[in-house]
PDB file of C-alpha atoms and ligand atoms in Angstrom:
ATOM      1  CA  MET Y 559     -23.001   1.266  11.285  1.00  0.00           C
ATOM      2  CA  LYS Y 560     -21.000  -1.284  10.823  1.00  0.00           C
ATOM      3  CA  LYS Y 561     -21.454  -4.558   8.939  1.00  0.00           C
ATOM      4  CA  SER Y 562     -19.619  -7.421   7.563  1.00  0.00           C
ATOM      5  CA  LEU Y 563     -20.174  -9.477   4.214  1.00  0.00           C
ATOM      6  CA  ASN Y 564     -18.857 -12.242   3.875  1.00  0.00           C
ATOM      7  CA  ILE Y 565     -17.524 -13.540   0.165  1.00  0.00           C
ATOM      8  CA  ASN Y 566     -14.675 -15.612  -1.484  1.00  0.00           C
ATOM      9  CA  GLY Y 567     -14.178 -17.021   1.852  1.00  0.00           C
ATOM     10  CA  GLY Y 568     -13.308 -14.067   3.188  1.00  0.00           C
ATOM     11  CA  VAL Y 569     -14.931 -10.780   4.926  1.00  0.00           C
ATOM     12  CA  ILE Y 570     -15.607  -7.361   3.575  1.00  0.00           C
ATOM     13  CA  GLU Y 571     -15.941  -5.145   6.488  1.00  0.00           C
ATOM     14  CA  TYR Y 572     -17.880  -1.741   6.022  1.00  0.00           C
ATOM     15  CA  ASN Y 573     -19.384   0.982   7.389  1.00  0.00           C
ATOM     16  CA  LEU Y 574     -22.626   2.119   6.025  1.00  0.00           C
ATOM     17  CA  LYS Y 575     -24.492   5.944   5.733  1.00  0.00           C
ATOM     18  CA  ILE Y 576     -27.756   6.184   5.430  1.00  0.00           C
ATOM     19  CA  ALA Y 577     -28.090   9.375   3.482  1.00  0.00           C
ATOM     20  CA  GLN Y 578     -30.342  11.946   1.080  1.00  0.00           C
ATOM     21  CA  GLN Y 579     -29.050  10.791  -1.928  1.00  0.00           C
ATOM     22  CA  LYS Y 580     -30.294   9.104  -5.508  1.00  0.00           C
ATOM     23  CA  ASN Y 581     -27.238   5.799  -5.863  1.00  0.00           C
ATOM     24  CA  ILE Y 582     -25.759   3.716  -3.354  1.00  0.00           C
ATOM     25  CA  ILE Y 583     -22.045   5.276  -3.491  1.00  0.00           C
ATOM     26  CA  LEU Y 584     -19.296   2.921  -1.978  1.00  0.00           C
ATOM     27  CA  ASN Y 585     -14.797   3.825  -1.580  1.00  0.00           C
ATOM     28  CA  VAL Y 586     -12.524   3.019  -0.372  1.00  0.00           C
ATOM     29  CA  LYS Y 587     -10.988   5.307   2.215  1.00  0.00           C
ATOM     30  CA  SER Y 588      -7.859   4.247   4.557  1.00  0.00           C
ATOM     31  CA  GLY Y 589      -8.036   1.133   3.854  1.00  0.00           C
ATOM     32  CA  LYS Y 590     -11.542   1.319   5.113  1.00  0.00           C
ATOM     33  CA  VAL Y 591     -14.312   0.143   2.531  1.00  0.00           C
ATOM     34  CA  ASN Y 592     -17.570   3.244   3.318  1.00  0.00           C
ATOM     35  CA  ILE Y 593     -21.259   2.531   1.651  1.00  0.00           C
ATOM     36  CA  SER Y 594     -23.652   5.316   1.513  1.00  0.00           C
ATOM     37  CA  ALA Y 595     -26.557   4.818   0.181  1.00  0.00           C
ATOM     38  CA  PRO Y 596     -30.883   5.702  -0.355  1.00  0.00           C
ATOM     39  CA  PRO Y 597     -33.178   5.983   3.196  1.00  0.00           C
ATOM     40  CA  GLY Y 598     -35.317   2.582   2.749  1.00  0.00           C
ATOM     41  CA  VAL Y 599     -32.084   0.750   0.390  1.00  0.00           C
ATOM     42  CA  ASP Y 600     -32.897  -2.765  -0.175  1.00  0.00           C
ATOM     43  CA  CYS Y 601     -29.816  -4.461   1.712  1.00  0.00           C
ATOM     44  CA  GLY Y 602     -29.420  -6.931  -1.673  1.00  0.00           C
ATOM     45  CA  ASP Y 603     -28.280  -4.318  -3.611  1.00  0.00           C
ATOM     46  CA  ILE Y 604     -25.660  -3.249  -1.491  1.00  0.00           C
ATOM     47  CA  GLU Y 605     -23.961  -6.682  -1.318  1.00  0.00           C
ATOM     48  CA  LYS Y 606     -24.283  -6.850  -5.060  1.00  0.00           C
ATOM     49  CA  LEU Y 607     -22.075  -3.411  -5.471  1.00  0.00           C
ATOM     50  CA  ILE Y 608     -19.270  -4.727  -3.490  1.00  0.00           C
ATOM     51  CA  GLN Y 609     -19.722  -8.312  -4.991  1.00  0.00           C
ATOM     52  CA  ARG Y 610     -19.041  -6.538  -8.438  1.00  0.00           C
ATOM     53  CA  ASN Y 611     -16.473  -4.797  -7.070  1.00  0.00           C
ATOM     54  CA  ILE Y 612     -14.941  -7.746  -4.955  1.00  0.00           C
ATOM     55  CA  ASN Y 613     -11.959  -7.746  -6.749  1.00  0.00           C
ATOM     56  CA  LYS Y 614     -10.820  -3.920  -7.243  1.00  0.00           C
ATOM     57  CA  ILE Y 615     -11.508  -3.273  -3.391  1.00  0.00           C
ATOM     58  CA  ASN Y 616      -8.811  -6.340  -2.418  1.00  0.00           C
ATOM     59  CA  ASN Y 617      -6.600  -4.428  -4.369  1.00  0.00           C
ATOM     60  CA  VAL Y 618      -6.877  -0.969  -3.312  1.00  0.00           C
ATOM     61  CA  ILE Y 619      -6.735  -2.271   0.821  1.00  0.00           C
ATOM     62  CA  HIS Y 620      -4.199  -4.383  -0.142  1.00  0.00           C
ATOM     63  CA  ARG Y 621      -1.895  -1.278  -1.695  1.00  0.00           C
ATOM     64  CA  TYR Y 622      -2.797  -0.265   1.686  1.00  0.00           C
ATOM     65  CA  ASN Y 623      -2.021  -2.211   4.155  1.00  0.00           C
ATOM     66  CA  ILE Y 624       1.161  -2.251   2.147  1.00  0.00           C
ATOM     67  CA  ASN Y 625       1.726   1.052   1.354  1.00  0.00           C
ATOM     68  CA  ARG Y 626       2.033   1.412   6.063  1.00  0.00           C
ATOM     69  CA  LYS Y 627       4.747  -1.711   5.382  1.00  0.00           C
ATOM     70  CA  ILE Y 628       6.776   0.694   3.110  1.00  0.00           C
ATOM     71  CA  SER Y 629       7.517   4.497   4.034  1.00  0.00           C
ATOM     72  CA  LEU Y 630       9.536   6.968   1.059  1.00  0.00           C
ATOM     73  CA  ASN Y 631       8.121   9.877   2.611  1.00  0.00           C
ATOM     74  CA  SER Y 632      10.977  11.923   3.097  1.00  0.00           C
ATOM     75  CA  LYS Y 633      10.119  12.446   6.735  1.00  0.00           C
ATOM     76  CA  ASP Y 634      10.077   9.460   7.911  1.00  0.00           C
ATOM     77  CA  PRO Y 635      11.061   6.902   5.840  1.00  0.00           C
ATOM     78  CA  TYR Y 636      11.155   2.978   6.474  1.00  0.00           C
ATOM     79  CA  ILE Y 637      10.364  -0.393   5.680  1.00  0.00           C
ATOM     80  CA  ILE Y 638       9.071  -2.799   8.244  1.00  0.00           C
ATOM     81  CA  ILE Y 639      11.060  -6.380   7.244  1.00  0.00           C
ATOM     82  CA  PHE Y 640       9.926  -9.401  10.284  1.00  0.00           C
ATOM     83  CA  ASN Y 641       8.305  -6.782  12.378  1.00  0.00           C
ATOM     84  CA  LYS Y 642      11.243  -4.829  12.129  1.00  0.00           C
ATOM     85  CA  LYS Y 643      11.677  -0.837  11.851  1.00  0.00           C
ATOM     86  CA  TYR Y 644      14.700  -0.674   8.873  1.00  0.00           C
ATOM     87  CA  PRO Y 645      14.876   2.967   8.232  1.00  0.00           C
ATOM     88  CA  ILE Y 646      15.900   4.335   4.330  1.00  0.00           C
ATOM     89  CA  LYS Y 647      18.659   6.345   3.936  1.00  0.00           C
ATOM     90  CA  PHE Y 648      18.458   8.168   0.986  1.00  0.00           C
ATOM     91  CA  TYR Y 649      21.302   8.997  -1.424  1.00  0.00           C
ATOM     92  CA  LYS Y 650      22.115  11.636  -4.399  1.00  0.00           C
ATOM     93  CA  LYS Y 651      24.591   9.650  -6.114  1.00  0.00           C
ATOM     94  CA  GLU Y 652      24.256   6.070  -7.733  1.00  0.00           C
ATOM     95  CA  ILE Y 653      24.660   3.473  -5.629  1.00  0.00           C
ATOM     96  CA  ASP Y 654      23.947  -0.378  -5.370  1.00  0.00           C
ATOM     97  CA  ILE Y 655      21.182  -0.164  -3.217  1.00  0.00           C
ATOM     98  CA  LYS Y 656      21.660  -3.057  -0.077  1.00  0.00           C
ATOM     99  CA  LEU Y 657      20.210  -3.590   3.495  1.00  0.00           C
ATOM    100  CA  THR Y 658      22.251  -3.513   6.677  1.00  0.00           C
ATOM    101  CA  ASN Y 659      21.505  -4.337  10.262  1.00  0.00           C
ATOM    102  CA  GLN Y 660      20.980  -0.715  10.725  1.00  0.00           C
ATOM    103  CA  MET Y 661      18.998   0.415   7.755  1.00  0.00           C
ATOM    104  CA  LEU Y 662      18.263   0.273   4.053  1.00  0.00           C
ATOM    105  CA  HIS Y 663      20.166   2.476   1.851  1.00  0.00           C
ATOM    106  CA  ILE Y 664      18.714   3.621  -2.177  1.00  0.00           C
ATOM    107  CA  THR Y 665      19.784   5.960  -4.812  1.00  0.00           C
ATOM    108  CA  GLN Y 666      16.469   8.451  -3.848  1.00  0.00           C
ATOM    109  CA  GLY Y 667      14.581   8.794  -7.062  1.00  0.00           C
ATOM    110  CA  SER Y 668      11.436  10.378  -8.437  1.00  0.00           C
ATOM    111  CA  ASP Y 669       9.043   7.674  -9.157  1.00  0.00           C
ATOM    112  CA  VAL Y 670       7.605   6.155  -6.068  1.00  0.00           C
ATOM    113  CA  ASP Y 671       6.674   3.563  -7.935  1.00  0.00           C
ATOM    114  CA  PHE Y 672      10.164   2.436  -9.680  1.00  0.00           C
ATOM    115  CA  MET Y 673      12.071   2.350  -5.989  1.00  0.00           C
ATOM    116  CA  ILE Y 674       9.261   0.497  -4.853  1.00  0.00           C
ATOM    117  CA  LYS Y 675       9.969  -2.428  -7.386  1.00  0.00           C
ATOM    118  CA  LYS Y 676      13.694  -2.229  -7.801  1.00  0.00           C
ATOM    119  CA  ILE Y 677      13.581  -2.875  -3.562  1.00  0.00           C
ATOM    120  CA  TYR Y 678      11.016  -5.886  -4.215  1.00  0.00           C
ATOM    121  CA  ASN Y 679      13.467  -6.339  -6.785  1.00  0.00           C
ATOM    122  CA  TYR Y 680      16.845  -6.685  -4.142  1.00  0.00           C
ATOM    123  CA  LEU Y 681      14.719  -8.176  -0.739  1.00  0.00           C
ATOM    124  CA  LYS Y 682      13.905 -10.832  -3.740  1.00  0.00           C
ATOM    125  CA  GLN Y 683      17.649 -11.819  -3.728  1.00  0.00           C
ATOM    126  CA  TYR Y 684      18.173 -11.022   0.111  1.00  0.00           C
ATOM    127  CA  TYR Y 685      15.795 -13.413   0.895  1.00  0.00           C
ATOM    128  CA  LYS Y 686      15.250 -16.176  -1.004  1.00  0.00           C
ATOM    129  CA  ASN Y 687      17.865 -17.786   0.525  1.00  0.00           C
ATOM    130  CA  LEU Y 688      16.030 -17.761   3.711  1.00  0.00           C
ATOM    131  CA  PHE Y 689      12.468 -18.283   2.096  1.00  0.00           C
ATOM    132  CA  GLN Y 690      14.137 -21.671   0.843  1.00  0.00           C
ATOM    133  CA  ASP Y 691      15.347 -22.405   4.587  1.00  0.00           C
ATOM    134  CA  TYR Y 692      12.012 -22.595   6.029  1.00  0.00           C
ATOM    135  CA  LEU Y 693      10.747 -24.562   2.672  1.00  0.00           C
ATOM    136  CA  ASN Y 694      12.927 -26.952   3.462  1.00  0.00           C
ATOM    137  CA  LYS Y 695      11.815 -27.112   6.741  1.00  0.00           C
ATOM    138  CA  TRP Y 696       8.137 -27.289   6.193  1.00  0.00           C
ATOM    139  CA  SER Y 697       8.671 -29.808   2.808  1.00  0.00           C
ATOM    140  CA  LYS Y 698      10.973 -32.575   5.050  1.00  0.00           C
ATOM    141  CA  LYS Y 699       8.018 -32.013   8.478  1.00  0.00           C
ATOM    142  CA  MET Y 700       5.474 -32.794   5.645  1.00  0.00           C
ATOM    143  CA  ASN Y 701       7.318 -35.116   4.198  1.00  0.00           C
ATOM    144  CA  LEU Y 702       6.116 -33.344   0.379  1.00  0.00           C
ATOM    145  CA  GLU Y 703       8.985 -32.948  -2.441  1.00  0.00           C
ATOM    146  CA  TYR Y 704       9.038 -29.692  -4.080  1.00  0.00           C
ATOM    147  CA  ASP Y 705      11.354 -28.848  -7.583  1.00  0.00           C
ATOM    148  CA  GLU Y 706      11.229 -25.106  -7.828  1.00  0.00           C
ATOM    149  CA  LEU Y 707      11.203 -22.556  -5.593  1.00  0.00           C
ATOM    150  CA  VAL Y 708      10.284 -18.817  -6.834  1.00  0.00           C
ATOM    151  CA  VAL Y 709      10.674 -15.869  -4.654  1.00  0.00           C
ATOM    152  CA  LYS Y 710       8.154 -12.890  -6.958  1.00  0.00           C
ATOM    153  CA  ASN Y 711       6.474  -9.353  -6.388  1.00  0.00           C
ATOM    154  CA  MET Y 712       2.790  -9.790  -6.490  1.00  0.00           C
ATOM    155  CA  VAL Y 713      -0.008  -7.890  -5.865  1.00  0.00           C
ATOM    156  CA  SER Y 714      -3.052  -9.814  -5.508  1.00  0.00           C
ATOM    157  CA  ARG Y 715      -1.485 -13.615  -4.659  1.00  0.00           C
ATOM    158  CA  TRP Y 716       0.592 -14.842  -1.226  1.00  0.00           C
ATOM    159  CA  GLY Y 717       1.838 -17.760  -2.520  1.00  0.00           C
ATOM    160  CA  ILE Y 718       1.006 -19.393  -5.198  1.00  0.00           C
ATOM    161  CA  CYS Y 719       1.361 -23.895  -5.846  1.00  0.00           C
ATOM    162  CA  TYR Y 720       2.128 -25.289  -9.283  1.00  0.00           C
ATOM    163  CA  PRO Y 721       1.434 -29.134  -8.058  1.00  0.00           C
ATOM    164  CA  PHE Y 722       1.681 -30.810 -11.824  1.00  0.00           C
ATOM    165  CA  GLU Y 723       5.435 -29.378 -11.980  1.00  0.00           C
ATOM    166  CA  TYR Y 724       6.050 -29.571  -8.055  1.00  0.00           C
ATOM    167  CA  LYS Y 725       6.427 -25.142  -7.804  1.00  0.00           C
ATOM    168  CA  ILE Y 726       5.916 -22.894  -5.386  1.00  0.00           C
ATOM    169  CA  ILE Y 727       5.915 -19.032  -6.021  1.00  0.00           C
ATOM    170  CA  LEU Y 728       6.170 -17.648  -2.981  1.00  0.00           C
ATOM    171  CA  ASN Y 729       5.115 -13.382  -2.641  1.00  0.00           C
ATOM    172  CA  ILE Y 730       8.287 -11.373  -1.057  1.00  0.00           C
ATOM    173  CA  ARG Y 731       5.770  -8.612   0.614  1.00  0.00           C
ATOM    174  CA  LEU Y 732       6.133 -11.895   2.724  1.00  0.00           C
ATOM    175  CA  ILE Y 733       8.644 -10.249   4.857  1.00  0.00           C
ATOM    176  CA  HIS Y 734       6.420  -7.439   5.902  1.00  0.00           C
ATOM    177  CA  PHE Y 735       4.473 -10.061   8.274  1.00  0.00           C
ATOM    178  CA  ASP Y 736       5.653 -12.181  11.541  1.00  0.00           C
ATOM    179  CA  VAL Y 737       7.815 -14.788  10.163  1.00  0.00           C
ATOM    180  CA  ARG Y 738       5.060 -17.136  11.004  1.00  0.00           C
ATOM    181  CA  ILE Y 739       3.145 -16.173   8.493  1.00  0.00           C
ATOM    182  CA  LEU Y 740       5.599 -16.837   5.880  1.00  0.00           C
ATOM    183  CA  GLU Y 741       5.443 -20.713   7.773  1.00  0.00           C
ATOM    184  CA  TYR Y 742       1.600 -20.630   7.291  1.00  0.00           C
ATOM    185  CA  VAL Y 743       1.910 -19.722   3.461  1.00  0.00           C
ATOM    186  CA  ILE Y 744       4.394 -22.231   2.271  1.00  0.00           C
ATOM    187  CA  ILE Y 745       2.349 -24.553   4.468  1.00  0.00           C
ATOM    188  CA  HIS Y 746      -1.177 -23.679   2.769  1.00  0.00           C
ATOM    189  CA  GLU Y 747       0.925 -24.141  -0.963  1.00  0.00           C
ATOM    190  CA  LEU Y 748       2.672 -26.771   0.147  1.00  0.00           C
ATOM    191  CA  ALA Y 749      -0.696 -29.029   1.213  1.00  0.00           C
ATOM    192  CA  HIS Y 750      -1.933 -27.818  -2.287  1.00  0.00           C
ATOM    193  CA  LEU Y 751       0.694 -30.663  -3.853  1.00  0.00           C
ATOM    194  CA  LEU Y 752      -2.020 -33.509  -1.895  1.00  0.00           C
ATOM    195  CA  HIS Y 753      -5.140 -31.389  -2.226  1.00  0.00           C
ATOM    196  CA  THR Y 754      -5.418 -29.204  -5.817  1.00  0.00           C
ATOM    197  CA  ASN Y 755      -8.311 -27.366  -4.130  1.00  0.00           C
ATOM    198  CA  HIS Y 756      -9.545 -25.753  -0.306  1.00  0.00           C
ATOM    199  CA  SER Y 757     -11.252 -28.125   0.444  1.00  0.00           C
ATOM    200  CA  LYS Y 758     -12.589 -29.410   3.913  1.00  0.00           C
ATOM    201  CA  GLU Y 759      -9.513 -32.068   3.429  1.00  0.00           C
ATOM    202  CA  PHE Y 760      -6.829 -29.028   2.769  1.00  0.00           C
ATOM    203  CA  TRP Y 761      -8.483 -27.302   5.773  1.00  0.00           C
ATOM    204  CA  MET Y 762      -7.697 -30.053   7.764  1.00  0.00           C
ATOM    205  CA  TYR Y 763      -4.637 -30.734   6.688  1.00  0.00           C
ATOM    206  CA  VAL Y 764      -3.770 -27.552   7.141  1.00  0.00           C
ATOM    207  CA  ALA Y 765      -4.243 -27.336  11.147  1.00  0.00           C
ATOM    208  CA  LYS Y 766      -2.433 -30.035  11.662  1.00  0.00           C
ATOM    209  CA  PHE Y 767       0.887 -27.901  10.802  1.00  0.00           C
ATOM    210  CA  CYS Y 768      -0.437 -24.300  11.249  1.00  0.00           C
ATOM    211  CA  HIS Y 769      -3.618 -24.849  14.236  1.00  0.00           C
ATOM    212  CA  TYR Y 770      -2.853 -21.154  14.247  1.00  0.00           C
ATOM    213  CA  TYR Y 771      -3.904 -20.842  10.405  1.00  0.00           C
ATOM    214  CA  LYS Y 772      -7.205 -19.103  10.808  1.00  0.00           C
ATOM    215  CA  ASP Y 773      -5.703 -15.983  12.713  1.00  0.00           C
ATOM    216  CA  VAL Y 774      -3.107 -15.596   9.887  1.00  0.00           C
ATOM    217  CA  LYS Y 775      -6.475 -15.001   7.284  1.00  0.00           C
ATOM    218  CA  LYS Y 776      -7.672 -12.722   8.809  1.00  0.00           C
ATOM    219  CA  VAL Y 777      -3.836 -10.236   9.279  1.00  0.00           C
ATOM    220  CA  LEU Y 778      -3.797 -11.539   5.195  1.00  0.00           C
ATOM    221  CA  LYS Y 779      -6.976 -10.577   4.345  1.00  0.00           C
ATOM    222  CA  ASN Y 780      -7.044 -11.562   0.873  1.00  0.00           C
ATOM    223  CA  PRO Y 781      -8.973 -14.856   0.161  1.00  0.00           C
ATOM    224  CA  GLY Y 782      -6.520 -15.683  -2.854  1.00  0.00           C
ATOM    225  CA  VAL Y 783      -3.895 -17.038  -1.582  1.00  0.00           C
TER     226      VAL Y 783
HETATM  227 ZN1   ZN H1331      -4.854 -22.249  -1.688  1.00  0.00          ZN
END
């Protein structure tokens, strides 16, 4: 049974299965939330369980989605950057990591997490100017000035704005989506220079520059931007 729950401004969809068991059990598999519960279960109890675990659930879903954007699986290693699939070529010898028009070259390592970190660190430098160009474009259009841009590898946020420092942080993982999603996050963070919270006025202001923001929010599925 498909169900959904509004939570912290986002929607969590889950699959509910009724089974002969004592407790409510929650798991996240392939980016999907599954709940099994005993007959006659109180829906409020299910919602409470989701509420209590919301950060963990979002992190697991997020990691799953990101993992589909980079695969270091030896059969078909690739990375998706702005809708283009770049094969990854591994080298046994120590080389400088490099992205060309055709592929990403990297030294083979045994620790996948370490290699992913290394890739994002390299791409942070590689795409800093592009992120900066888009930020400047929207800063001019919206007539909102900022002082500093930092591109970071983050797990739970797509962007952060420090309005009092005029500082904006963007997540390098935004390269995995369409450019217009990067532009939405930029518009969103710039808008925080004017409206520090997510008020109605804030969203009306965002909509002026990004009429498609509701679709983007679905793609990013991360209430914490
Ligand atoms: Zn925000």
